[in-house]
């Protein structure tokens, strides 16, 4: 892969106000133009950089378009078999109890083949962040139907549109797990506007801080798009998200811890001398 | 799973298993499964992830009693699929880890094992074999030889496979298993059976902490002053994938240094028995009975099923009339014995299936019937 130039020249009178986080490797993404993965990767790695936890974070990248996340994220990572990210993350977390561990999973991984591992990791309250990228389709394998695909949605395995009698209903996995006592923080976010990106970043930051408390699983669903799979332009996918996906998967917090995490925000000691 | 109902009811009653923790050098009477578990703790195991299945649930139960007292991690996973993936994660994070199951559960783990072998993660797997195929029976068998030695999961990989034939070896091979797994960055498997798991024998346990341990430099422990570590088995460019495979095959060639076997009275033998695990124990008795009758029977017992002691078997078979492979299956190791002998001697197979354990006498009867047939052919 060709390396992009990354020299930031200091030009008189101009200051750098935005750059790629140092925790993202200087490698072009393979994601399709307009795909939400690119934004989520960036936001996630910005948080890791800002919190200063690059040396203490391990990510799990299972099968899906984002299986190659370890080519982009400059942290220790493990690739996982399809559906098994929650179990792999559990294994890592149990032997490294003081590190930050996250899984980065698609809808097939988390809500089809990995349903048991997802539910049981949360049921045990594993102190990990599950980042669930829900775009209602299987992108990597060429656009097949996912458990989260909408009724009537055309995919390569529902060519006449998903119909409930033989193919079931869109699976709201987040609603299923929210009431498990092991689920500490559950929220549904998006990356379709600058405002939603900012909200996602806040959610991810909170999730990492909650990990220090060891009170359970943080679960962030990102309702995202798949221009290739949906057979739309990126701009059309934004409309589809707003008109079809968000009504099915409403954005917002589903479960928020009651108190502020006091341990995460220690006030600076007041100096004795003025 | 629908297990033997009365066994399940028994397990629900009464006290949980009390650990039989023993000090170094002390000889104790222990059940195979428990001796294996105790040895693992003494070997400095960091984590065990497992799932109940007869006839090896005592291993998980023993750990849930002992590990909280002596350190480490024990977790009953939601399935064997989850367990093997927890093993992958923890091994990738540099921990000394173990899981155990029995035949149907080991089948569930095959995908994970293939990933572990490809990603070159050390770990110890234990299969306490039961009769199959399918849900089968809870009685002992040796029906998973092919699965253990020839692959089981997809792709070109090998496990280091150790076959104990006593409770002592159930304990000793845990140390060997961890040591070999870490030496070669490869999964190792103890291939036992339900009888070995359940039988009680005297065992001298290895000393606690006597197996050195160090965090490997390739583990995902959080990147401090180094490049980030990545544990993966995905190499999408064919050139790279071939490179990985070539490397693995070279490793398996190097692993041939670890061949282990035992011979009993093979120097003057006319008839060679080849058997592993429990079958070898039984054949030892057959050997004694045969020698009493004046038949010069010898036995070679492979201890490592992979790497397989082909040369040793060929040598032991060289001056014999025939070779009889005895195993509790329809004929699995016998294929490797035939390959080793390479047509120089006739190779026969005596097997029992369905969880039935053959008696020393019936093996002797088999030897005699082969002799008779051979005699008839000569005269006829």
PDB file of N, CA and C in Angstrom, chain B residues 192-266:
ATOM      1  N   UNK B 192      -6.576 -38.290  25.982  1.00  0.00           N
ATOM      2  CA  UNK B 192      -6.848 -39.312  26.995  1.00  0.00           C
ATOM      3  C   UNK B 192      -8.209 -39.938  26.680  1.00  0.00           C
ATOM      4  N   UNK B 193      -8.706 -40.741  27.586  1.00  0.00           N
ATOM      5  CA  UNK B 193     -10.035 -41.331  27.390  1.00  0.00           C
ATOM      6  C   UNK B 193     -10.768 -41.352  28.724  1.00  0.00           C
ATOM      7  N   UNK B 194     -12.041 -41.632  28.656  1.00  0.00           N
ATOM      8  CA  UNK B 194     -12.893 -41.568  29.837  1.00  0.00           C
ATOM      9  C   UNK B 194     -12.434 -42.446  30.986  1.00  0.00           C
ATOM     10  N   UNK B 195     -11.827 -43.591  30.682  1.00  0.00           N
ATOM     11  CA  UNK B 195     -11.370 -44.466  31.769  1.00  0.00           C
ATOM     12  C   UNK B 195     -10.199 -43.826  32.507  1.00  0.00           C
ATOM     13  N   UNK B 196      -9.237 -43.293  31.754  1.00  0.00           N
ATOM     14  CA  UNK B 196      -8.100 -42.622  32.384  1.00  0.00           C
ATOM     15  C   UNK B 196      -8.568 -41.425  33.201  1.00  0.00           C
ATOM     16  N   UNK B 197      -9.594 -40.763  32.704  1.00  0.00           N
ATOM     17  CA  UNK B 197     -10.107 -39.605  33.420  1.00  0.00           C
ATOM     18  C   UNK B 197     -10.753 -39.963  34.738  1.00  0.00           C
ATOM     19  N   UNK B 198     -11.396 -41.112  34.777  1.00  0.00           N
ATOM     20  CA  UNK B 198     -12.163 -41.503  35.958  1.00  0.00           C
ATOM     21  C   UNK B 198     -11.423 -42.426  36.907  1.00  0.00           C
ATOM     22  N   UNK B 199     -10.401 -43.137  36.433  1.00  0.00           N
ATOM     23  CA  UNK B 199      -9.761 -44.127  37.299  1.00  0.00           C
ATOM     24  C   UNK B 199      -8.940 -43.449  38.392  1.00  0.00           C
ATOM     25  N   UNK B 200      -8.771 -44.153  39.471  1.00  0.00           N
ATOM     26  CA  UNK B 200      -7.986 -43.626  40.591  1.00  0.00           C
ATOM     27  C   UNK B 200      -6.716 -44.441  40.739  1.00  0.00           C
ATOM     28  N   UNK B 201      -5.586 -43.760  40.785  1.00  0.00           N
ATOM     29  CA  UNK B 201      -4.291 -44.432  40.941  1.00  0.00           C
ATOM     30  C   UNK B 201      -3.385 -43.557  41.783  1.00  0.00           C
ATOM     31  N   UNK B 202      -2.273 -44.149  42.207  1.00  0.00           N
ATOM     32  CA  UNK B 202      -1.263 -43.376  42.934  1.00  0.00           C
ATOM     33  C   UNK B 202      -0.592 -42.433  41.951  1.00  0.00           C
ATOM     34  N   UNK B 203      -0.351 -41.224  42.418  1.00  0.00           N
ATOM     35  CA  UNK B 203       0.362 -40.273  41.565  1.00  0.00           C
ATOM     36  C   UNK B 203       1.296 -39.428  42.427  1.00  0.00           C
ATOM     37  N   UNK B 204       2.499 -39.196  41.904  1.00  0.00           N
ATOM     38  CA  UNK B 204       3.440 -38.267  42.536  1.00  0.00           C
ATOM     39  C   UNK B 204       3.359 -36.982  41.730  1.00  0.00           C
ATOM     40  N   UNK B 205       2.924 -35.911  42.369  1.00  0.00           N
ATOM     41  CA  UNK B 205       2.681 -34.678  41.621  1.00  0.00           C
ATOM     42  C   UNK B 205       3.952 -33.851  41.477  1.00  0.00           C
ATOM     43  N   UNK B 206       4.091 -33.195  40.313  1.00  0.00           N
ATOM     44  CA  UNK B 206       5.281 -32.354  40.110  1.00  0.00           C
ATOM     45  C   UNK B 206       5.267 -31.166  41.075  1.00  0.00           C
ATOM     46  N   UNK B 207       6.442 -30.594  41.270  1.00  0.00           N
ATOM     47  CA  UNK B 207       6.572 -29.498  42.219  1.00  0.00           C
ATOM     48  C   UNK B 207       5.909 -28.235  41.690  1.00  0.00           C
ATOM     49  N   UNK B 208       5.217 -27.548  42.556  1.00  0.00           N
ATOM     50  CA  UNK B 208       4.540 -26.313  42.163  1.00  0.00           C
ATOM     51  C   UNK B 208       5.556 -25.267  41.746  1.00  0.00           C
ATOM     52  N   UNK B 209       5.309 -24.589  40.625  1.00  0.00           N
ATOM     53  CA  UNK B 209       6.177 -23.515  40.176  1.00  0.00           C
ATOM     54  C   UNK B 209       7.458 -23.970  39.508  1.00  0.00           C
ATOM     55  N   UNK B 210       7.564 -25.263  39.190  1.00  0.00           N
ATOM     56  CA  UNK B 210       8.827 -25.744  38.635  1.00  0.00           C
ATOM     57  C   UNK B 210       8.900 -25.617  37.118  1.00  0.00           C
ATOM     58  N   UNK B 211       7.849 -25.077  36.494  1.00  0.00           N
ATOM     59  CA  UNK B 211       7.901 -24.872  35.045  1.00  0.00           C
ATOM     60  C   UNK B 211       8.048 -23.372  34.787  1.00  0.00           C
ATOM     61  N   UNK B 212       9.236 -22.932  34.314  1.00  0.00           N
ATOM     62  CA  UNK B 212       9.469 -21.489  34.183  1.00  0.00           C
ATOM     63  C   UNK B 212       8.480 -20.842  33.200  1.00  0.00           C
ATOM     64  N   UNK B 213       8.263 -19.565  33.419  1.00  0.00           N
ATOM     65  CA  UNK B 213       7.273 -18.840  32.627  1.00  0.00           C
ATOM     66  C   UNK B 213       7.797 -17.447  32.330  1.00  0.00           C
ATOM     67  N   UNK B 214       7.549 -16.937  31.112  1.00  0.00           N
ATOM     68  CA  UNK B 214       7.934 -15.559  30.788  1.00  0.00           C
ATOM     69  C   UNK B 214       6.932 -15.003  29.788  1.00  0.00           C
ATOM     70  N   UNK B 215       6.620 -13.728  29.896  1.00  0.00           N
ATOM     71  CA  UNK B 215       5.687 -13.122  28.937  1.00  0.00           C
ATOM     72  C   UNK B 215       6.361 -13.037  27.579  1.00  0.00           C
ATOM     73  N   UNK B 216       5.759 -13.647  26.560  1.00  0.00           N
ATOM     74  CA  UNK B 216       6.419 -13.636  25.250  1.00  0.00           C
ATOM     75  C   UNK B 216       6.418 -12.238  24.626  1.00  0.00           C
ATOM     76  N   UNK B 217       7.439 -11.918  23.823  1.00  0.00           N
ATOM     77  CA  UNK B 217       7.539 -10.575  23.242  1.00  0.00           C
ATOM     78  C   UNK B 217       6.486 -10.301  22.167  1.00  0.00           C
ATOM     79  N   UNK B 218       5.842 -11.352  21.667  1.00  0.00           N
ATOM     80  CA  UNK B 218       4.858 -11.164  20.593  1.00  0.00           C
ATOM     81  C   UNK B 218       3.441 -10.973  21.119  1.00  0.00           C
ATOM     82  N   UNK B 219       3.250 -11.047  22.438  1.00  0.00           N
ATOM     83  CA  UNK B 219       1.897 -11.058  23.012  1.00  0.00           C
ATOM     84  C   UNK B 219       1.273  -9.664  23.016  1.00  0.00           C
ATOM     85  N   UNK B 220      -0.061  -9.625  22.991  1.00  0.00           N
ATOM     86  CA  UNK B 220      -0.775  -8.343  23.019  1.00  0.00           C
ATOM     87  C   UNK B 220      -1.030  -7.946  24.470  1.00  0.00           C
ATOM     88  N   UNK B 221       0.013  -7.356  25.056  1.00  0.00           N
ATOM     89  CA  UNK B 221      -0.095  -6.943  26.456  1.00  0.00           C
ATOM     90  C   UNK B 221      -0.232  -5.434  26.560  1.00  0.00           C
ATOM     91  N   UNK B 222      -0.367  -4.761  25.410  1.00  0.00           N
ATOM     92  CA  UNK B 222      -0.338  -3.301  25.411  1.00  0.00           C
ATOM     93  C   UNK B 222       1.041  -2.863  24.930  1.00  0.00           C
ATOM     94  N   UNK B 223       1.087  -2.045  23.837  1.00  0.00           N
ATOM     95  CA  UNK B 223       2.396  -1.764  23.238  1.00  0.00           C
ATOM     96  C   UNK B 223       3.142  -0.686  24.027  1.00  0.00           C
ATOM     97  N   UNK B 224       4.188  -1.113  24.702  1.00  0.00           N
ATOM     98  CA  UNK B 224       5.029  -0.184  25.449  1.00  0.00           C
ATOM     99  C   UNK B 224       6.418  -0.266  24.843  1.00  0.00           C
ATOM    100  N   UNK B 225       6.884   0.852  24.270  1.00  0.00           N
ATOM    101  CA  UNK B 225       8.232   0.913  23.694  1.00  0.00           C
ATOM    102  C   UNK B 225       8.499  -0.147  22.643  1.00  0.00           C
ATOM    103  N   UNK B 226       7.490  -0.464  21.889  1.00  0.00           N
ATOM    104  CA  UNK B 226       7.697  -1.386  20.772  1.00  0.00           C
ATOM    105  C   UNK B 226       6.599  -1.147  19.743  1.00  0.00           C
ATOM    106  N   UNK B 227       6.768  -1.795  18.593  1.00  0.00           N
ATOM    107  CA  UNK B 227       5.700  -1.752  17.600  1.00  0.00           C
ATOM    108  C   UNK B 227       4.508  -2.528  18.138  1.00  0.00           C
ATOM    109  N   UNK B 228       3.331  -2.210  17.619  1.00  0.00           N
ATOM    110  CA  UNK B 228       2.147  -2.936  18.095  1.00  0.00           C
ATOM    111  C   UNK B 228       2.204  -4.383  17.623  1.00  0.00           C
ATOM    112  N   UNK B 229       1.768  -5.271  18.507  1.00  0.00           N
ATOM    113  CA  UNK B 229       1.695  -6.698  18.187  1.00  0.00           C
ATOM    114  C   UNK B 229       0.324  -7.030  17.639  1.00  0.00           C
ATOM    115  N   UNK B 230       0.304  -7.836  16.626  1.00  0.00           N
ATOM    116  CA  UNK B 230      -0.957  -8.262  16.028  1.00  0.00           C
ATOM    117  C   UNK B 230      -0.986  -9.785  16.014  1.00  0.00           C
ATOM    118  N   UNK B 231      -2.063 -10.348  16.543  1.00  0.00           N
ATOM    119  CA  UNK B 231      -2.267 -11.799  16.502  1.00  0.00           C
ATOM    120  C   UNK B 231      -3.325 -12.044  15.435  1.00  0.00           C
ATOM    121  N   UNK B 232      -2.967 -12.778  14.391  1.00  0.00           N
ATOM    122  CA  UNK B 232      -3.926 -13.001  13.320  1.00  0.00           C
ATOM    123  C   UNK B 232      -3.609 -14.282  12.572  1.00  0.00           C
ATOM    124  N   UNK B 233      -4.626 -14.813  11.907  1.00  0.00           N
ATOM    125  CA  UNK B 233      -4.380 -15.946  11.023  1.00  0.00           C
ATOM    126  C   UNK B 233      -4.833 -15.589   9.617  1.00  0.00           C
ATOM    127  N   UNK B 234      -5.106 -14.308   9.386  1.00  0.00           N
ATOM    128  CA  UNK B 234      -5.604 -13.865   8.093  1.00  0.00           C
ATOM    129  C   UNK B 234      -4.449 -13.310   7.271  1.00  0.00           C
ATOM    130  N   UNK B 235      -4.163 -13.938   6.146  1.00  0.00           N
ATOM    131  CA  UNK B 235      -3.097 -13.471   5.260  1.00  0.00           C
ATOM    132  C   UNK B 235      -3.641 -13.584   3.858  1.00  0.00           C
ATOM    133  N   UNK B 236      -4.256 -12.510   3.407  1.00  0.00           N
ATOM    134  CA  UNK B 236      -5.102 -12.630   2.230  1.00  0.00           C
ATOM    135  C   UNK B 236      -4.306 -12.739   0.937  1.00  0.00           C
ATOM    136  N   UNK B 237      -3.053 -12.245   0.937  1.00  0.00           N
ATOM    137  CA  UNK B 237      -2.237 -12.408  -0.277  1.00  0.00           C
ATOM    138  C   UNK B 237      -1.677 -13.820  -0.336  1.00  0.00           C
ATOM    139  N   UNK B 238      -1.891 -14.528  -1.439  1.00  0.00           N
ATOM    140  CA  UNK B 238      -1.466 -15.937  -1.496  1.00  0.00           C
ATOM    141  C   UNK B 238       0.025 -16.144  -1.261  1.00  0.00           C
ATOM    142  N   UNK B 239       0.862 -15.197  -1.730  1.00  0.00           N
ATOM    143  CA  UNK B 239       2.305 -15.352  -1.493  1.00  0.00           C
ATOM    144  C   UNK B 239       2.604 -15.379  -0.005  1.00  0.00           C
ATOM    145  N   UNK B 240       1.935 -14.482   0.702  1.00  0.00           N
ATOM    146  CA  UNK B 240       2.152 -14.406   2.144  1.00  0.00           C
ATOM    147  C   UNK B 240       1.627 -15.665   2.826  1.00  0.00           C
ATOM    148  N   UNK B 241       0.467 -16.120   2.383  1.00  0.00           N
ATOM    149  CA  UNK B 241      -0.140 -17.302   3.010  1.00  0.00           C
ATOM    150  C   UNK B 241       0.739 -18.515   2.774  1.00  0.00           C
ATOM    151  N   UNK B 242       1.340 -18.624   1.600  1.00  0.00           N
ATOM    152  CA  UNK B 242       2.227 -19.760   1.329  1.00  0.00           C
ATOM    153  C   UNK B 242       3.464 -19.675   2.216  1.00  0.00           C
ATOM    154  N   UNK B 243       3.947 -18.455   2.392  1.00  0.00           N
ATOM    155  CA  UNK B 243       5.113 -18.256   3.254  1.00  0.00           C
ATOM    156  C   UNK B 243       4.829 -18.742   4.672  1.00  0.00           C
ATOM    157  N   UNK B 244       3.648 -18.366   5.168  1.00  0.00           N
ATOM    158  CA  UNK B 244       3.239 -18.781   6.512  1.00  0.00           C
ATOM    159  C   UNK B 244       3.170 -20.305   6.575  1.00  0.00           C
ATOM    160  N   UNK B 245       2.566 -20.910   5.573  1.00  0.00           N
ATOM    161  CA  UNK B 245       2.419 -22.363   5.568  1.00  0.00           C
ATOM    162  C   UNK B 245       3.768 -23.060   5.501  1.00  0.00           C
ATOM    163  N   UNK B 246       4.670 -22.525   4.679  1.00  0.00           N
ATOM    164  CA  UNK B 246       6.014 -23.119   4.588  1.00  0.00           C
ATOM    165  C   UNK B 246       6.696 -23.063   5.941  1.00  0.00           C
ATOM    166  N   UNK B 247       6.542 -21.927   6.603  1.00  0.00           N
ATOM    167  CA  UNK B 247       7.136 -21.783   7.925  1.00  0.00           C
ATOM    168  C   UNK B 247       6.568 -22.810   8.899  1.00  0.00           C
ATOM    169  N   UNK B 248       5.233 -22.970   8.865  1.00  0.00           N
ATOM    170  CA  UNK B 248       4.596 -23.936   9.771  1.00  0.00           C
ATOM    171  C   UNK B 248       5.094 -25.349   9.478  1.00  0.00           C
ATOM    172  N   UNK B 249       5.193 -25.712   8.212  1.00  0.00           N
ATOM    173  CA  UNK B 249       5.648 -27.059   7.866  1.00  0.00           C
ATOM    174  C   UNK B 249       7.084 -27.295   8.330  1.00  0.00           C
ATOM    175  N   UNK B 250       7.922 -26.255   8.204  1.00  0.00           N
ATOM    176  CA  UNK B 250       9.295 -26.375   8.717  1.00  0.00           C
ATOM    177  C   UNK B 250       9.269 -26.607  10.222  1.00  0.00           C
ATOM    178  N   UNK B 251       8.376 -25.907  10.874  1.00  0.00           N
ATOM    179  CA  UNK B 251       8.263 -26.067  12.323  1.00  0.00           C
ATOM    180  C   UNK B 251       7.874 -27.510  12.665  1.00  0.00           C
ATOM    181  N   UNK B 252       6.904 -28.051  11.912  1.00  0.00           N
ATOM    182  CA  UNK B 252       6.477 -29.412  12.215  1.00  0.00           C
ATOM    183  C   UNK B 252       7.621 -30.396  11.962  1.00  0.00           C
ATOM    184  N   UNK B 253       8.500 -30.100  10.997  1.00  0.00           N
ATOM    185  CA  UNK B 253       9.669 -30.959  10.794  1.00  0.00           C
ATOM    186  C   UNK B 253      10.586 -30.886  12.008  1.00  0.00           C
ATOM    187  N   UNK B 254      10.767 -29.688  12.530  1.00  0.00           N
ATOM    188  CA  UNK B 254      11.612 -29.544  13.724  1.00  0.00           C
ATOM    189  C   UNK B 254      11.000 -30.275  14.912  1.00  0.00           C
ATOM    190  N   UNK B 255       9.693 -30.338  14.943  1.00  0.00           N
ATOM    191  CA  UNK B 255       9.001 -30.989  16.056  1.00  0.00           C
ATOM    192  C   UNK B 255       9.272 -32.493  16.095  1.00  0.00           C
ATOM    193  N   UNK B 256       9.786 -33.061  15.020  1.00  0.00           N
ATOM    194  CA  UNK B 256      10.089 -34.496  15.020  1.00  0.00           C
ATOM    195  C   UNK B 256      11.128 -34.842  16.092  1.00  0.00           C
ATOM    196  N   UNK B 257      11.886 -33.844  16.541  1.00  0.00           N
ATOM    197  CA  UNK B 257      12.847 -34.063  17.635  1.00  0.00           C
ATOM    198  C   UNK B 257      12.159 -34.517  18.914  1.00  0.00           C
ATOM    199  N   UNK B 258      10.862 -34.281  19.014  1.00  0.00           N
ATOM    200  CA  UNK B 258      10.158 -34.548  20.279  1.00  0.00           C
ATOM    201  C   UNK B 258       9.482 -35.915  20.317  1.00  0.00           C
ATOM    202  N   UNK B 259       9.781 -36.759  19.343  1.00  0.00           N
ATOM    203  CA  UNK B 259       9.158 -38.091  19.316  1.00  0.00           C
ATOM    204  C   UNK B 259       9.449 -38.834  20.622  1.00  0.00           C
ATOM    205  N   UNK B 260       8.412 -39.438  21.187  1.00  0.00           N
ATOM    206  CA  UNK B 260       8.569 -40.260  22.398  1.00  0.00           C
ATOM    207  C   UNK B 260       7.760 -41.527  22.251  1.00  0.00           C
ATOM    208  N   UNK B 261       8.324 -42.607  22.737  1.00  0.00           N
ATOM    209  CA  UNK B 261       7.619 -43.891  22.692  1.00  0.00           C
ATOM    210  C   UNK B 261       8.209 -44.779  23.778  1.00  0.00           C
ATOM    211  N   UNK B 262       7.547 -45.891  24.036  1.00  0.00           N
ATOM    212  CA  UNK B 262       8.042 -46.855  25.020  1.00  0.00           C
ATOM    213  C   UNK B 262       8.007 -48.235  24.378  1.00  0.00           C
ATOM    214  N   UNK B 263       9.026 -49.044  24.592  1.00  0.00           N
ATOM    215  CA  UNK B 263       9.017 -50.416  24.070  1.00  0.00           C
ATOM    216  C   UNK B 263       9.064 -51.393  25.231  1.00  0.00           C
ATOM    217  N   UNK B 264       8.341 -52.496  25.069  1.00  0.00           N
ATOM    218  CA  UNK B 264       8.358 -53.558  26.068  1.00  0.00           C
ATOM    219  C   UNK B 264       8.687 -54.867  25.355  1.00  0.00           C
ATOM    220  N   UNK B 265       9.829 -55.412  25.684  1.00  0.00           N
ATOM    221  CA  UNK B 265      10.265 -56.715  25.166  1.00  0.00           C
ATOM    222  C   UNK B 265      10.173 -56.836  23.653  1.00  0.00           C
ATOM    223  N   UNK B 266      10.630 -55.813  22.951  1.00  0.00           N
ATOM    224  CA  UNK B 266      10.545 -55.860  21.497  1.00  0.00           C
ATOM    225  C   UNK B 266      11.785 -56.503  20.859  1.00  0.00           C
TER     226      UNK B 266
END
